[in-house]
Tab-separated table of C-alpha atoms and ligand atoms in Angstrom:
chain	number	residue	atom	x	y	z
A	1	MET	CA	20.935	6.703	28.012
A	2	THR	CA	20.561	5.214	23.928
A	3	LEU	CA	19.806	7.860	22.000
A	4	LEU	CA	16.228	5.576	21.288
A	5	ASP	CA	15.446	5.765	24.966
A	6	ASP	CA	15.942	9.355	24.356
A	7	ALA	CA	14.504	9.957	21.870
A	8	ALA	CA	11.301	8.322	23.869
A	9	ARG	CA	12.000	10.015	26.729
A	10	ARG	CA	11.533	13.045	24.644
A	11	ALA	CA	8.600	11.750	22.724
A	12	GLN	CA	6.691	10.837	26.048
A	13	ARG	CA	7.410	14.153	28.061
A	14	TYR	CA	6.282	16.079	24.493
A	15	LEU	CA	3.064	14.399	24.523
A	16	GLU	CA	2.138	14.543	28.215
A	17	SER	CA	2.427	18.128	27.715
A	18	LEU	CA	-0.166	18.823	25.101
A	19	SER	CA	-2.957	18.952	27.524
A	20	HIS	CA	-2.152	22.083	29.326
A	21	ARG	CA	-0.139	23.360	26.865
A	22	ARG	CA	-1.177	26.606	24.672
A	23	VAL	CA	-2.778	24.583	21.220
A	24	ALA	CA	-0.590	27.129	18.762
A	25	PRO	CA	2.924	27.572	19.355
A	26	LEU	CA	3.956	30.876	21.087
A	27	PRO	CA	5.964	33.402	19.596
A	28	GLU	CA	9.102	32.527	21.012
A	29	GLY	CA	8.698	29.071	19.446
A	30	LEU	CA	8.743	29.831	16.116
A	31	ALA	CA	11.127	33.098	16.489
A	32	SER	CA	13.458	29.987	17.305
A	33	LEU	CA	12.840	28.501	14.020
A	34	LYS	CA	15.417	30.615	12.396
A	35	LYS	CA	17.728	28.525	13.886
A	36	PHE	CA	17.771	25.969	12.306
A	37	PHE	CA	19.118	27.460	9.087
A	38	GLU	CA	22.869	26.777	9.744
A	39	PRO	CA	25.231	25.837	7.467
A	40	LEU	CA	25.568	22.217	6.563
A	41	PRO	CA	28.149	20.052	8.409
A	42	GLU	CA	31.477	19.629	7.119
A	43	HIS	CA	32.032	16.990	8.906
A	44	PRO	CA	29.517	14.171	11.091
A	45	THR	CA	28.076	15.293	14.085
A	46	ASP	CA	26.659	14.183	17.342
A	47	PRO	CA	23.163	12.548	16.967
A	48	ALA	CA	22.476	12.869	20.563
A	49	GLU	CA	22.983	16.732	20.305
A	50	SER	CA	21.107	16.658	17.127
A	51	LEU	CA	18.335	15.059	18.807
A	52	ARG	CA	18.094	17.753	21.811
A	53	ARG	CA	18.445	20.560	18.755
A	54	LEU	CA	15.454	18.611	16.982
A	55	ASP	CA	13.472	18.881	20.171
A	56	GLU	CA	14.210	21.865	22.006
A	57	LEU	CA	14.107	23.919	18.569
A	58	GLY	CA	11.485	22.114	17.111
A	59	SER	CA	8.733	20.859	19.699
A	60	PRO	CA	7.739	24.178	21.232
A	61	ALA	CA	7.276	25.392	17.336
A	62	THR	CA	4.969	22.566	16.877
A	63	MET	CA	1.439	22.444	16.346
A	64	ALA	CA	-0.805	21.060	19.372
A	65	MET	CA	-2.347	18.784	16.663
A	66	ALA	CA	-2.192	15.533	18.894
A	67	GLY	CA	-3.400	17.097	21.795
A	68	PRO	CA	-6.880	16.961	22.891
A	69	ARG	CA	-8.068	20.138	21.782
A	70	PHE	CA	-7.300	21.269	17.935
A	71	PHE	CA	-10.323	21.011	16.085
A	72	GLY	CA	-8.808	22.079	12.955
A	73	PHE	CA	-9.307	20.971	8.963
A	74	VAL	CA	-9.855	17.676	9.519
A	75	ILE	CA	-7.218	16.154	11.526
A	76	GLY	CA	-6.916	12.671	14.334
A	77	SER	CA	-4.515	12.313	16.425
A	78	ALA	CA	-2.404	9.330	16.900
A	79	LEU	CA	-3.927	6.865	19.651
A	80	PRO	CA	-0.764	5.612	21.514
A	81	ALA	CA	-1.430	2.493	20.896
A	82	THR	CA	-0.196	3.014	16.912
A	83	VAL	CA	2.895	5.917	18.148
A	84	ALA	CA	4.155	2.211	19.979
A	85	SER	CA	3.494	0.143	16.801
A	86	ASN	CA	4.774	3.116	14.421
A	87	TRP	CA	8.331	3.072	16.274
A	88	LEU	CA	8.885	-0.561	15.896
A	89	ALA	CA	7.750	-0.928	12.777
A	90	THR	CA	9.956	2.076	11.832
A	91	ALA	CA	13.270	0.530	13.619
A	92	TRP	CA	11.904	-2.759	11.251
A	93	ASP	CA	12.185	-0.535	8.619
A	94	GLN	CA	11.129	-2.627	6.157
A	95	ASN	CA	9.838	-1.315	2.356
A	96	THR	CA	6.433	-2.681	1.730
A	97	GLY	CA	6.227	-3.693	-1.740
A	98	LEU	CA	6.998	-7.151	-2.670
A	99	PHE	CA	5.576	-10.018	-0.207
A	100	ASP	CA	8.845	-12.257	-0.607
A	101	ALA	CA	11.008	-9.642	0.728
A	102	THR	CA	8.608	-8.474	3.755
A	103	PRO	CA	6.352	-11.337	4.555
A	104	SER	CA	5.877	-9.958	8.227
A	105	THR	CA	4.898	-6.225	7.309
A	106	SER	CA	2.601	-7.644	3.887
A	107	THR	CA	1.046	-10.373	6.044
A	108	ILE	CA	-0.178	-7.569	9.022
A	109	GLU	CA	-1.457	-5.547	5.849
A	110	MET	CA	-3.124	-8.530	4.467
A	111	VAL	CA	-4.720	-9.225	8.051
A	112	ALA	CA	-5.687	-4.971	8.544
A	113	LEU	CA	-7.059	-4.649	5.159
A	114	ALA	CA	-9.546	-7.845	6.012
A	115	TRP	CA	-10.713	-6.097	9.150
A	116	LEU	CA	-10.979	-2.513	7.820
A	117	LEU	CA	-13.671	-4.051	4.805
A	118	ASP	CA	-15.140	-6.510	7.390
A	119	VAL	CA	-15.279	-2.706	10.121
A	120	LEU	CA	-16.450	-0.558	7.162
A	121	GLY	CA	-19.202	-2.709	5.499
A	122	LEU	CA	-17.268	-2.613	1.859
A	123	PRO	CA	-17.173	-6.191	0.069
A	124	PRO	CA	-15.207	-8.515	1.042
A	125	GLU	CA	-13.487	-9.899	-1.917
A	126	SER	CA	-12.261	-5.767	-2.605
A	127	GLY	CA	-8.562	-5.223	-3.650
A	128	GLY	CA	-6.870	-2.613	-1.269
A	129	SER	CA	-4.058	-0.041	-1.179
A	130	PHE	CA	-2.386	1.296	1.829
A	131	VAL	CA	-1.110	4.948	0.256
A	132	THR	CA	-0.521	8.287	2.170
A	133	GLY	CA	-3.471	9.588	2.409
A	134	ALA	CA	-7.160	10.414	1.403
A	135	THR	CA	-5.533	12.232	-1.773
A	136	THR	CA	-3.262	9.645	-3.559
A	137	ALA	CA	-6.498	7.170	-2.338
A	138	ASN	CA	-8.873	9.095	-4.613
A	139	PHE	CA	-6.179	8.889	-7.075
A	140	THR	CA	-5.750	4.983	-7.048
A	141	ALA	CA	-9.185	4.535	-6.863
A	142	LEU	CA	-10.179	6.732	-9.932
A	143	ALA	CA	-7.418	5.605	-11.733
A	144	ALA	CA	-9.133	1.895	-11.240
A	145	ALA	CA	-12.093	3.390	-11.962
A	146	ARG	CA	-10.582	4.671	-15.472
A	147	HIS	CA	-8.955	0.998	-16.250
A	148	GLY	CA	-12.516	-0.568	-15.488
A	149	GLN	CA	-14.351	2.023	-17.692
A	150	LEU	CA	-11.973	1.704	-20.354
A	151	ALA	CA	-11.479	-1.957	-20.625
A	152	ARG	CA	-15.104	-1.866	-20.884
A	153	ALA	CA	-15.254	-0.102	-24.206
A	154	GLY	CA	-12.577	-2.051	-25.097
A	155	TRP	CA	-9.425	0.165	-24.612
A	156	ASP	CA	-6.327	-0.650	-23.138
A	157	VAL	CA	-5.552	2.979	-21.118
A	158	GLU	CA	-2.625	1.457	-19.116
A	159	ALA	CA	-0.863	1.070	-22.138
A	160	GLN	CA	-2.057	3.345	-24.885
A	161	GLY	CA	-2.884	6.187	-22.806
A	162	LEU	CA	-5.849	8.693	-23.338
A	163	TYR	CA	-4.603	9.088	-27.060
A	164	GLY	CA	-7.506	8.004	-29.250
A	165	ALA	CA	-9.218	6.656	-26.265
A	166	PRO	CA	-12.945	7.239	-26.230
A	167	PRO	CA	-13.810	10.080	-24.372
A	168	LEU	CA	-14.518	9.334	-20.745
A	169	THR	CA	-17.334	10.927	-18.745
A	170	VAL	CA	-16.849	12.104	-15.090
A	171	VAL	CA	-19.364	13.500	-12.708
A	172	VAL	CA	-18.641	15.395	-9.519
A	173	SER	CA	-20.465	16.984	-7.180
A	174	ALA	CA	-19.659	21.055	-6.564
A	175	GLU	CA	-18.619	20.177	-3.626
A	176	ALA	CA	-15.973	17.783	-4.844
A	177	HIS	CA	-12.954	18.258	-1.894
A	178	PRO	CA	-10.371	19.558	-4.807
A	179	THR	CA	-7.827	17.039	-4.097
A	180	LEU	CA	-10.938	14.707	-5.912
A	181	ILE	CA	-10.643	17.316	-8.534
A	182	LYS	CA	-6.662	17.098	-8.669
A	183	SER	CA	-6.981	13.764	-9.103
A	184	LEU	CA	-8.844	13.794	-11.871
A	185	GLY	CA	-6.421	16.275	-13.172
A	186	MET	CA	-3.269	13.736	-12.542
A	187	LEU	CA	-5.224	10.851	-13.940
A	188	GLY	CA	-5.160	13.332	-17.661
A	189	LEU	CA	-9.066	13.371	-17.106
A	190	GLY	CA	-8.848	16.944	-16.331
A	191	ARG	CA	-9.906	19.151	-13.835
A	192	ASP	CA	-12.432	20.928	-15.369
A	193	ARG	CA	-13.552	18.821	-17.557
A	194	ALA	CA	-16.528	17.412	-15.818
A	195	LEU	CA	-20.163	17.198	-14.887
A	196	VAL	CA	-20.644	19.421	-11.989
A	197	VAL	CA	-24.143	18.475	-9.978
A	198	PRO	CA	-25.023	21.468	-7.919
A	199	VAL	CA	-25.638	20.563	-4.253
A	200	ASP	CA	-28.373	21.881	-1.110
A	201	GLY	CA	-27.681	23.746	1.775
A	202	GLN	CA	-25.920	20.861	3.407
A	203	GLY	CA	-23.853	20.564	0.156
A	204	ARG	CA	-25.017	17.442	-0.984
A	205	MET	CA	-25.246	16.442	-4.908
A	206	ARG	CA	-28.656	16.821	-5.903
A	207	VAL	CA	-30.665	14.085	-7.135
A	208	ASP	CA	-32.351	15.916	-9.075
A	209	ALA	CA	-30.119	18.001	-10.760
A	210	LEU	CA	-28.425	14.203	-11.953
A	211	PRO	CA	-26.948	14.672	-15.943
A	212	ARG	CA	-27.696	12.263	-18.920
A	213	ILE	CA	-24.406	9.836	-19.051
A	214	GLN	CA	-23.298	7.379	-21.255
A	215	THR	CA	-20.531	4.905	-20.660
A	216	PRO	CA	-17.789	5.090	-20.309
A	217	ALA	CA	-18.223	7.300	-17.150
A	218	ILE	CA	-16.796	7.273	-13.420
A	219	VAL	CA	-19.985	9.096	-11.348
A	220	CYS	CA	-18.109	10.365	-8.318
A	221	ILE	CA	-20.444	10.716	-4.557
A	222	GLN	CA	-18.823	11.965	-1.427
A	223	ALA	CA	-19.736	10.164	2.410
A	224	GLY	CA	-18.686	13.251	4.810
A	225	ASN	CA	-18.935	16.783	2.846
A	226	ILE	CA	-15.401	18.873	5.380
A	227	SER	CA	-17.516	22.061	5.986
A	228	THR	CA	-20.794	20.073	7.163
A	229	GLY	CA	-20.083	16.260	7.497
A	230	ALA	CA	-22.994	15.711	4.940
A	231	PHE	CA	-23.478	12.847	3.280
A	232	ASP	CA	-24.228	12.458	-0.545
A	233	PRO	CA	-27.880	10.556	-1.281
A	234	ALA	CA	-25.957	7.400	-2.035
A	235	PRO	CA	-28.704	5.165	-2.382
A	236	GLU	CA	-30.305	7.149	-5.203
A	237	ILE	CA	-27.050	8.236	-7.240
A	238	ILE	CA	-25.559	4.578	-7.034
A	239	ALA	CA	-28.999	3.284	-8.556
A	240	TRP	CA	-28.695	6.291	-11.209
A	241	ALA	CA	-25.169	5.081	-12.246
A	242	LYS	CA	-25.311	1.540	-12.290
A	243	ARG	CA	-28.491	1.747	-14.974
A	244	ALA	CA	-26.196	3.769	-16.800
A	245	GLY	CA	-23.834	1.375	-16.448
A	246	ALA	CA	-21.173	3.584	-14.373
A	247	TRP	CA	-18.227	3.083	-11.956
A	248	VAL	CA	-19.445	5.066	-8.547
A	249	HIS	CA	-16.318	6.079	-6.321
A	250	VAL	CA	-16.658	7.441	-3.312
A	251	ASP	CA	-14.565	9.852	-0.946
A	252	GLY	CA	-14.960	8.990	1.678
A	253	ALA	CA	-11.761	10.780	3.618
A	254	PHE	CA	-13.578	10.532	7.383
A	255	GLY	CA	-16.833	10.000	6.394
A	256	LEU	CA	-17.114	6.846	5.437
A	257	TRP	CA	-16.183	5.481	9.134
A	258	ALA	CA	-19.873	6.400	9.879
A	259	ALA	CA	-20.464	2.820	8.744
A	260	ALA	CA	-18.162	1.405	11.699
A	261	SER	CA	-20.888	3.004	14.469
A	262	SER	CA	-24.592	1.422	14.582
A	263	ARG	CA	-25.231	4.978	15.440
A	264	LEU	CA	-23.772	6.453	12.597
A	265	ALA	CA	-24.233	4.045	10.135
A	266	PRO	CA	-27.558	5.124	8.242
A	267	LEU	CA	-25.964	8.230	7.148
A	268	ALA	CA	-23.812	5.983	5.159
A	269	ARG	CA	-26.762	3.559	3.824
A	270	GLY	CA	-26.280	2.596	0.203
A	271	VAL	CA	-22.328	3.440	0.074
A	272	ALA	CA	-21.441	0.050	-0.192
A	273	ASP	CA	-22.705	-0.434	-3.367
A	274	ALA	CA	-20.435	1.607	-4.593
A	275	ASP	CA	-17.296	0.158	-6.997
A	276	SER	CA	-14.324	2.053	-5.445
A	277	TRP	CA	-14.093	3.740	-2.304
A	278	ALA	CA	-11.227	6.382	-0.916
A	279	THR	CA	-10.261	7.141	3.058
A	280	ASP	CA	-8.163	8.009	5.216
A	281	ALA	CA	-6.959	6.562	8.720
A	282	HIS	CA	-5.249	9.382	9.527
A	283	LYS	CA	-8.245	11.416	10.252
A	284	TRP	CA	-10.453	9.296	12.418
A	285	LEU	CA	-9.118	6.184	12.910
A	286	ASN	CA	-6.065	8.238	15.050
A	287	VAL	CA	-3.034	6.543	13.512
A	288	PRO	CA	0.025	8.364	13.202
A	289	TYR	CA	0.457	10.042	9.949
A	290	ASP	CA	0.414	9.706	6.698
A	291	SER	CA	-1.952	6.912	6.544
A	292	GLY	CA	-4.825	6.320	3.768
A	293	LEU	CA	-6.569	3.705	1.957
A	294	ALA	CA	-8.024	2.570	-1.196
A	295	PHE	CA	-11.170	0.010	-1.611
A	296	VAL	CA	-11.727	-1.041	-5.405
A	297	ARG	CA	-14.849	-3.234	-5.741
A	298	ASP	CA	-12.815	-5.354	-8.365
A	299	ALA	CA	-9.805	-6.091	-7.151
A	300	SER	CA	-8.848	-7.077	-10.823
A	301	ALA	CA	-8.777	-3.779	-11.788
A	302	LEU	CA	-7.161	-1.891	-9.292
A	303	ARG	CA	-3.882	-4.573	-10.185
A	304	ALA	CA	-4.153	-3.670	-13.602
A	305	SER	CA	-3.568	-0.194	-13.025
A	306	MET	CA	-0.803	-0.230	-10.284
A	307	ALA	CA	0.812	-3.400	-11.062
A	308	ILE	CA	4.387	-3.798	-12.966
A	309	HIS	CA	6.825	-6.119	-13.317
A	310	ALA	CA	10.578	-6.299	-13.404
A	311	ALA	CA	13.027	-9.313	-13.469
A	312	TYR	CA	14.442	-8.734	-10.408
A	313	LEU	CA	11.566	-8.041	-8.405
A	314	PRO	CA	9.856	-11.728	-6.907
A	315	ARG	CA	6.750	-12.674	-7.639
A	316	ALA	CA	4.655	-14.262	-4.227
A	317	GLU	CA	1.477	-16.487	-4.476
A	318	GLN	CA	0.617	-13.916	-1.455
A	319	ARG	CA	-0.731	-10.632	-2.098
A	320	ILE	CA	2.203	-8.504	-3.288
A	321	PRO	CA	1.520	-5.339	-1.442
A	322	SER	CA	2.843	-3.108	-4.863
A	323	ASP	CA	0.601	-4.783	-7.028
A	324	TYR	CA	-2.334	-2.304	-5.617
A	325	THR	CA	-0.416	1.024	-5.150
A	326	PRO	CA	1.143	4.206	-6.522
A	327	GLU	CA	4.585	3.013	-5.011
A	328	LEU	CA	7.193	0.691	-5.583
A	329	SER	CA	8.450	1.304	-1.727
A	330	ARG	CA	7.073	2.269	0.772
A	331	ARG	CA	7.017	1.914	4.555
A	332	ALA	CA	4.215	-0.404	6.529
A	333	ARG	CA	1.875	1.815	6.941
A	334	GLY	CA	-0.968	-1.262	8.040
A	335	VAL	CA	1.053	-2.082	11.039
A	336	ASP	CA	-0.787	1.289	12.261
A	337	VAL	CA	-4.115	0.165	11.535
A	338	TRP	CA	-3.828	-3.422	12.003
A	339	MET	CA	-2.511	-1.702	15.707
A	340	ALA	CA	-5.426	0.735	16.049
A	341	LEU	CA	-8.096	-2.056	14.812
A	342	ARG	CA	-6.595	-4.635	17.118
A	343	THR	CA	-6.872	-2.060	20.130
A	344	LEU	CA	-10.488	-0.664	19.506
A	345	GLY	CA	-12.019	-3.464	18.476
A	346	ARG	CA	-15.460	-2.884	17.035
A	347	SER	CA	-17.058	-1.287	20.458
A	348	GLY	CA	-13.731	0.637	20.909
A	349	LEU	CA	-14.044	2.251	17.116
A	350	ALA	CA	-17.508	2.264	17.332
A	351	ASP	CA	-16.892	4.604	20.941
A	352	LEU	CA	-14.425	6.857	19.481
A	353	LEU	CA	-16.919	7.535	16.617
A	354	ASP	CA	-19.947	8.024	18.715
A	355	ARG	CA	-17.947	9.912	21.036
A	356	THR	CA	-16.521	12.886	18.801
A	357	CYS	CA	-19.820	13.158	17.114
A	358	ARG	CA	-21.375	13.960	20.937
A	359	HIS	CA	-18.370	16.463	21.551
A	360	ALA	CA	-19.480	17.989	18.246
A	361	ARG	CA	-23.091	18.361	19.305
A	362	ARG	CA	-22.005	19.687	22.418
A	363	PHE	CA	-20.488	22.679	20.925
A	364	ALA	CA	-23.163	23.551	18.508
A	365	GLU	CA	-25.533	23.440	21.149
A	366	GLY	CA	-23.650	25.283	23.294
A	367	LEU	CA	-22.965	28.244	20.789
A	368	SER	CA	-26.295	27.765	19.465
A	369	GLY	CA	-27.652	28.712	22.731
A	370	ALA	CA	-25.315	31.887	23.328
A	371	GLY	CA	-26.807	33.462	19.777
A	372	HIS	CA	-24.190	32.088	17.592
A	373	GLU	CA	-25.930	30.546	14.046
A	374	VAL	CA	-24.359	27.219	13.482
A	375	LEU	CA	-24.561	26.585	9.898
A	376	ASN	CA	-24.986	23.074	9.005
A	377	ASP	CA	-26.933	20.270	10.630
A	378	VAL	CA	-24.648	18.408	13.087
A	379	VAL	CA	-25.100	14.914	11.679
A	380	LEU	CA	-21.211	13.719	12.060
A	381	ASN	CA	-18.166	15.640	13.704
A	382	GLN	CA	-18.015	18.619	11.512
A	383	VAL	CA	-19.515	21.945	12.743
A	384	LEU	CA	-19.320	25.476	11.426
A	385	VAL	CA	-20.468	28.606	12.851
A	386	ALA	CA	-20.896	32.354	12.487
A	387	PHE	CA	-20.197	35.009	14.696
A	388	GLY	CA	-22.123	38.123	12.838
A	389	ASP	CA	-20.681	39.418	9.537
A	390	ALA	CA	-17.207	38.453	7.906
A	391	GLU	CA	-15.408	40.647	9.526
A	392	THR	CA	-16.724	39.387	13.029
A	393	THR	CA	-16.532	36.301	12.488
A	394	ASP	CA	-12.397	36.498	11.164
A	395	ARG	CA	-11.945	38.741	14.520
A	396	VAL	CA	-13.084	35.655	16.620
A	397	ILE	CA	-11.139	32.695	14.489
A	398	ALA	CA	-7.908	34.942	15.691
A	399	GLY	CA	-8.966	35.178	18.503
A	400	ILE	CA	-9.349	32.065	19.624
A	401	GLN	CA	-6.287	31.075	17.744
A	402	GLU	CA	-4.134	33.625	19.854
A	403	ASP	CA	-6.081	32.451	23.722
A	404	GLY	CA	-4.922	29.057	22.464
A	405	THR	CA	-6.908	27.081	24.671
A	406	CYS	CA	-8.140	25.541	21.301
A	407	TRP	CA	-7.515	25.868	17.802
A	408	CYS	CA	-10.306	26.429	15.386
A	409	GLY	CA	-9.786	27.356	11.719
A	410	GLY	CA	-12.253	29.447	9.227
A	411	THR	CA	-13.800	28.988	5.644
A	412	THR	CA	-16.395	30.224	3.457
A	413	TRP	CA	-19.855	28.112	3.505
A	414	GLN	CA	-22.494	28.991	0.660
A	415	GLY	CA	-21.331	32.633	0.621
A	416	ARG	CA	-20.865	32.474	4.804
A	417	ARG	CA	-17.475	32.872	6.747
A	418	ALA	CA	-17.477	30.669	9.430
A	419	MET	CA	-15.397	29.107	11.605
A	420	ARG	CA	-14.988	25.130	11.439
A	421	ILE	CA	-14.909	23.029	14.467
A	422	SER	CA	-13.404	19.151	13.494
A	423	VAL	CA	-13.423	16.447	16.327
A	424	CYS	CA	-11.303	14.075	15.774
A	425	SER	CA	-9.140	12.784	17.892
A	426	TRP	CA	-9.554	10.306	20.595
A	427	ALA	CA	-7.663	12.133	23.526
A	428	THR	CA	-10.895	15.102	23.456
A	429	ALA	CA	-12.451	14.271	26.184
A	430	GLU	CA	-15.705	16.652	27.791
A	431	SER	CA	-13.592	18.705	29.955
A	432	ASP	CA	-11.683	20.098	26.878
A	433	VAL	CA	-15.018	20.843	25.177
A	434	GLU	CA	-16.067	22.897	27.928
A	435	MET	CA	-13.180	24.538	28.365
A	436	SER	CA	-12.796	25.128	24.523
A	437	LEU	CA	-16.129	26.554	24.287
A	438	ALA	CA	-15.733	28.656	26.997
A	439	ALA	CA	-12.847	30.330	25.983
A	440	MET	CA	-14.789	30.385	22.477
A	441	LEU	CA	-17.844	32.574	24.135
A	442	ARG	CA	-15.060	34.525	25.636
A	443	VAL	CA	-13.436	35.530	22.985
A	444	ALA	CA	-16.685	35.719	20.952
A	445	ARG	CA	-18.301	38.465	24.119
A	446	ASP	CA	-15.034	40.218	23.855
A	447	VAL	CA	-14.801	40.898	19.899
A	448	THR	CA	-18.569	41.616	19.712
A	449	ARG	CA	-18.449	44.052	22.975
A	450	PRO	CA	-19.732	47.108	22.341
A	451	VAL	CA	-16.850	50.206	22.102
A	452	ARG	CA	-17.867	52.772	24.718
B	501	PLP	C1	-13.557	14.339	1.613
B	501	PLP	C2	-12.222	14.847	2.190
B	501	PLP	N1	-11.432	13.766	0.710
B	501	PLP	C3	-10.054	14.033	0.452
B	501	PLP	C4	-8.889	14.649	1.770
B	501	PLP	C5	-7.365	14.640	1.622
B	501	PLP	O1	-7.117	14.560	2.379
B	501	PLP	P1	-5.196	14.013	2.328
B	501	PLP	O2	-5.644	14.852	3.238
B	501	PLP	O3	-4.931	12.956	3.699
B	501	PLP	O4	-5.400	13.439	1.006
B	501	PLP	C6	-10.103	15.823	2.798
B	501	PLP	C7	-9.489	16.335	3.444
B	501	PLP	O5	-10.172	16.295	4.116
B	501	PLP	C8	-11.671	15.530	3.061
B	501	PLP	O6	-12.518	15.672	3.411
């Protein structure tokens, strides 16, 4: 057997184990990780033996994120078709920075980009970047925003930096994701300088509390709150921002996908009128890590902030991928996006989105039916549930993680300790939801049972 056959066989066996194994790794699996700490071999070793070691020590210590009952953070499972495309693209090993050097993967990315803009209902002329995740997508889109607003004010930020630049006002929500705030810091716009708009009980920006602004200005809104799934009121905020001449950026790490389902699209109403958008493909589109996407209506602003030139880097008539990304060298992320969209089609994607939201509603209904408090309006695929006070809720979360049927994490939502359920995986079936719900209710009963 060749090494690649062996890897495929081991990967397949691993994936098949996920529906019946415990979601969190067993303590024995974690304990074996210490065997990785060995001296660096002085000489070459047998790759087949190293692969076996990787599988035998590494696989049992993984969290079953690729399986059907992992509901932590906001994490998708790679669709089998995208694992296959990823393997082939890895074998191609194309450094997808330059069209001339990588015509195949550069072309596939162009197709994937056009399909993405179509399915997400975004302006077809937008520029797009295939990056590592929503963090980098926010960074990339906000770099274009910084360029666009400062260029209008007569300032060349790429050439001069922010030394002596006209002050740029940034507006964010009190519920902006910390990676968006971090992106502002990385762009020299400051993590603590933005004007912060208060939110309502679902985490939506309050339109009645929008500040007075002057350009240059960037207004950041959110499509899909990490805890509640709620959307900022895009039509009202965008109209207000446009009146002031500001750039509007949307962080839609998972919520932007709502536009691809006719059932969910009303949540994303108005979002397409913004100037830039960030989302993830590794969340709700279910492609392998890592895969994020930035889109910018004015593609020239994106190019101005990202493109570089060097005598040894060939220019081309066609779209040059690295003109749109912080990286020059990178893997062909667009291949997995192309595979996911081509194999799901419009209806398969809408079905994946609707199905996961239906599962989230079933969790909410089952938990509230048993007397537990669901803290959010379950409009998307996120559920927040409290099992009484903070200590009891934390004990239930720990008990559920220990039980292993499923995995959920915790958070504090507007002062209340809560368990988060995020349903993002293509693999989750109704039976997984029922099995997980039963485990949650069993653990909650055990934790809250009065001691005699
Ligand atoms: C709204 C929002 N923005 C940004 C991010 C960061 O995404 P990533 O971890 O892919 O960089 C997340 C992650 O869940 C998110 O929910």
